[in-house]
mmCIF file of C-alpha atoms in Angstrom:
data_model
loop_
_atom_site.group_PDB
_atom_site.id
_atom_site.type_symbol
_atom_site.label_atom_id
_atom_site.label_comp_id
_atom_site.label_asym_id
_atom_site.label_seq_id
_atom_site.Cartn_x
_atom_site.Cartn_y
_atom_site.Cartn_z
ATOM 1 C CA MET R 104 -10.624 -29.604 -6.235
ATOM 2 C CA THR R 105 -14.371 -29.008 -6.205
ATOM 3 C CA GLY R 106 -14.422 -27.734 -2.619
ATOM 4 C CA CYS R 107 -11.448 -25.395 -2.999
ATOM 5 C CA ARG R 108 -12.842 -21.983 -3.908
ATOM 6 C CA ALA R 109 -9.428 -20.533 -4.819
ATOM 7 C CA ALA R 110 -8.845 -23.283 -7.406
ATOM 8 C CA VAL R 111 -12.045 -22.712 -9.368
ATOM 9 C CA GLU R 112 -12.679 -18.979 -9.031
ATOM 10 C CA ARG R 113 -10.519 -16.254 -10.525
ATOM 11 C CA PRO R 114 -8.849 -13.844 -8.083
ATOM 12 C CA VAL R 115 -10.598 -10.633 -7.243
ATOM 13 C CA THR R 116 -9.244 -7.652 -9.190
ATOM 14 C CA LEU R 117 -8.042 -4.575 -7.337
ATOM 15 C CA ALA R 118 -11.113 -2.590 -8.450
ATOM 16 C CA GLU R 119 -13.461 -5.386 -7.335
ATOM 17 C CA GLY R 120 -11.716 -5.619 -3.965
ATOM 18 C CA ILE R 121 -11.980 -1.894 -3.357
ATOM 19 C CA GLU R 122 -15.657 -1.899 -4.396
ATOM 20 C CA LEU R 123 -16.372 -4.834 -2.045
ATOM 21 C CA ALA R 124 -14.599 -3.072 0.820
ATOM 22 C CA ARG R 125 -16.475 0.144 0.133
ATOM 23 C CA ARG R 126 -19.974 -1.291 -0.411
ATOM 24 C CA GLY R 127 -19.848 -4.570 1.518
ATOM 25 C CA ASP R 128 -22.563 -5.653 3.929
ATOM 26 C CA TRP R 129 -20.552 -4.524 6.915
ATOM 27 C CA THR R 130 -20.718 -0.887 5.693
ATOM 28 C CA ALA R 131 -24.512 -0.943 5.190
ATOM 29 C CA SER R 132 -25.414 -0.273 8.826
ATOM 30 C CA GLU R 133 -28.343 2.050 9.490
ATOM 31 C CA HIS R 134 -26.677 3.528 12.580
ATOM 32 C CA PRO R 135 -24.874 6.720 11.430
ATOM 33 C CA MET R 136 -21.901 6.367 13.788
ATOM 34 C CA VAL R 137 -21.198 2.752 12.736
ATOM 35 C CA ARG R 138 -21.460 3.792 9.081
ATOM 36 C CA GLN R 139 -19.040 6.713 9.576
ATOM 37 C CA VAL R 140 -16.529 4.459 11.342
ATOM 38 C CA ALA R 141 -16.849 1.910 8.554
ATOM 39 C CA VAL R 142 -16.245 4.552 5.852
ATOM 40 C CA ALA R 143 -13.245 5.965 7.753
ATOM 41 C CA HIS R 144 -11.868 2.444 8.159
ATOM 42 C CA PHE R 145 -12.208 1.900 4.413
ATOM 43 C CA TRP R 146 -10.351 5.083 3.424
ATOM 44 C CA LEU R 147 -7.663 4.895 6.129
ATOM 45 C CA VAL R 148 -6.954 1.169 6.270
ATOM 46 C CA GLN R 149 -8.535 -0.950 3.543
ATOM 47 C CA ALA R 150 -8.050 1.201 0.425
ATOM 48 C CA PRO R 151 -4.312 1.851 1.054
ATOM 49 C CA ALA R 152 -3.705 -1.792 1.987
ATOM 50 C CA LEU R 153 -5.550 -3.067 -1.097
ATOM 51 C CA LEU R 154 -3.666 -0.626 -3.300
ATOM 52 C CA VAL R 155 -0.265 -1.621 -1.929
ATOM 53 C CA ALA R 156 -1.130 -5.329 -2.157
ATOM 54 C CA GLY R 157 -2.369 -4.903 -5.733
ATOM 55 C CA VAL R 158 0.780 -3.097 -6.856
ATOM 56 C CA LEU R 159 2.993 -5.686 -5.111
ATOM 57 C CA GLY R 160 1.089 -8.512 -6.771
ATOM 58 C CA TRP R 161 1.302 -6.886 -10.171
ATOM 59 C CA ALA R 162 5.003 -6.023 -9.763
ATOM 60 C CA SER R 163 6.047 -9.453 -8.591
ATOM 61 C CA ARG R 164 4.676 -11.260 -11.651
ATOM 62 C CA THR R 165 7.884 -10.720 -13.604
ATOM 63 C CA PRO R 166 11.482 -9.853 -12.522
ATOM 64 C CA GLY R 167 11.548 -6.858 -14.874
ATOM 65 C CA ARG R 168 8.506 -5.293 -13.249
ATOM 66 C CA LEU R 169 9.883 -5.923 -9.772
ATOM 67 C CA TRP R 170 13.249 -4.307 -10.589
ATOM 68 C CA THR R 171 11.425 -1.324 -12.089
ATOM 69 C CA VAL R 172 8.841 -0.871 -9.351
ATOM 70 C CA ALA R 173 11.164 -1.365 -6.362
ATOM 71 C CA PRO R 174 13.232 1.830 -6.879
ATOM 72 C CA LEU R 175 10.088 3.755 -7.729
ATOM 73 C CA ALA R 176 8.392 2.550 -4.528
ATOM 74 C CA VAL R 177 11.445 3.487 -2.442
ATOM 75 C CA THR R 178 11.427 6.945 -4.058
ATOM 76 C CA VAL R 179 7.711 7.487 -3.373
ATOM 77 C CA ALA R 180 8.140 6.266 0.229
ATOM 78 C CA SER R 181 11.071 8.659 0.696
ATOM 79 C CA VAL R 182 8.984 11.598 -0.521
ATOM 80 C CA LEU R 183 6.016 10.596 1.646
ATOM 81 C CA ASN R 184 8.352 10.273 4.630
ATOM 82 C CA GLU R 185 9.096 14.007 4.368
ATOM 83 C CA ILE R 186 5.422 14.939 4.902
ATOM 84 C CA PRO R 187 5.017 15.466 8.670
ATOM 85 C CA LEU R 188 1.849 13.490 9.415
ATOM 86 C CA VAL R 189 2.239 10.931 6.607
ATOM 87 C CA GLY R 190 5.883 10.276 7.491
ATOM 88 C CA VAL R 191 4.801 8.594 10.726
ATOM 89 C CA LEU R 192 3.184 5.820 8.656
ATOM 90 C CA VAL R 193 6.221 5.165 6.455
ATOM 91 C CA PRO R 194 8.653 2.583 7.862
ATOM 92 C CA GLU R 195 12.308 3.662 7.926
ATOM 93 C CA PHE R 196 13.535 0.663 5.917
ATOM 94 C CA VAL R 197 11.607 1.663 2.766
ATOM 95 C CA THR R 198 13.319 5.053 2.369
ATOM 96 C CA TRP R 199 16.479 5.917 0.475
ATOM 97 C CA SER R 200 18.180 7.245 3.612
ATOM 98 C CA TYR R 201 18.078 3.716 5.114
ATOM 99 C CA TRP R 202 19.711 2.084 2.091
ATOM 100 C CA THR R 203 22.236 4.777 1.147
ATOM 101 C CA PRO R 204 25.741 4.113 2.536
ATOM 102 C CA SER R 205 26.991 6.824 4.893
ATOM 103 C CA TRP R 206 30.015 7.577 2.718
ATOM 104 C CA LEU R 207 27.694 8.310 -0.230
ATOM 105 C CA SER R 208 25.147 10.442 1.583
ATOM 106 C CA GLY R 209 27.764 13.042 2.562
ATOM 107 C CA SER R 210 25.978 13.836 5.812
ATOM 108 C CA GLU R 211 28.732 12.407 8.029
ATOM 109 C CA GLY R 212 32.376 13.304 7.890
ATOM 110 C CA SER R 213 32.051 15.962 5.221
ATOM 111 C CA THR R 214 35.066 18.202 4.703
ATOM 112 C CA SER R 215 33.889 21.783 4.434
#
C-alpha cells in the first residue's frame, strides 16, 4: 500500500480543507479579477460544500449521531427554505413540508 496516498495519510480535517480552499495556489493569482472570482467561488461554493460534507461525515460515524443530526438538519433546511433568496438553493426533499403527511399538516381538507 505504499503508492496509495489515502492508506498512509490521515484525512484532511474540515478546518484544513477550508484553509486549503481559501489559500490554495489557485487563489494566489496576481490578476485582480481572477482573484475576486476565486474568493467568491470559495465563499459561495467550496465553504458551504466542505461544511456540509464535514457535518455529514461526522454525523455518519455512529447511528446515534445520525439520528440526532438528521432531524436537526431537516429543521435548519426548512427554516432556510423560508428565506427568499436562500430558499432557491434548498432542495424540496430536505424540508419538513416534504416529509409531513398531508393529514398531519392540516393544510388540506381542514374543517373550519
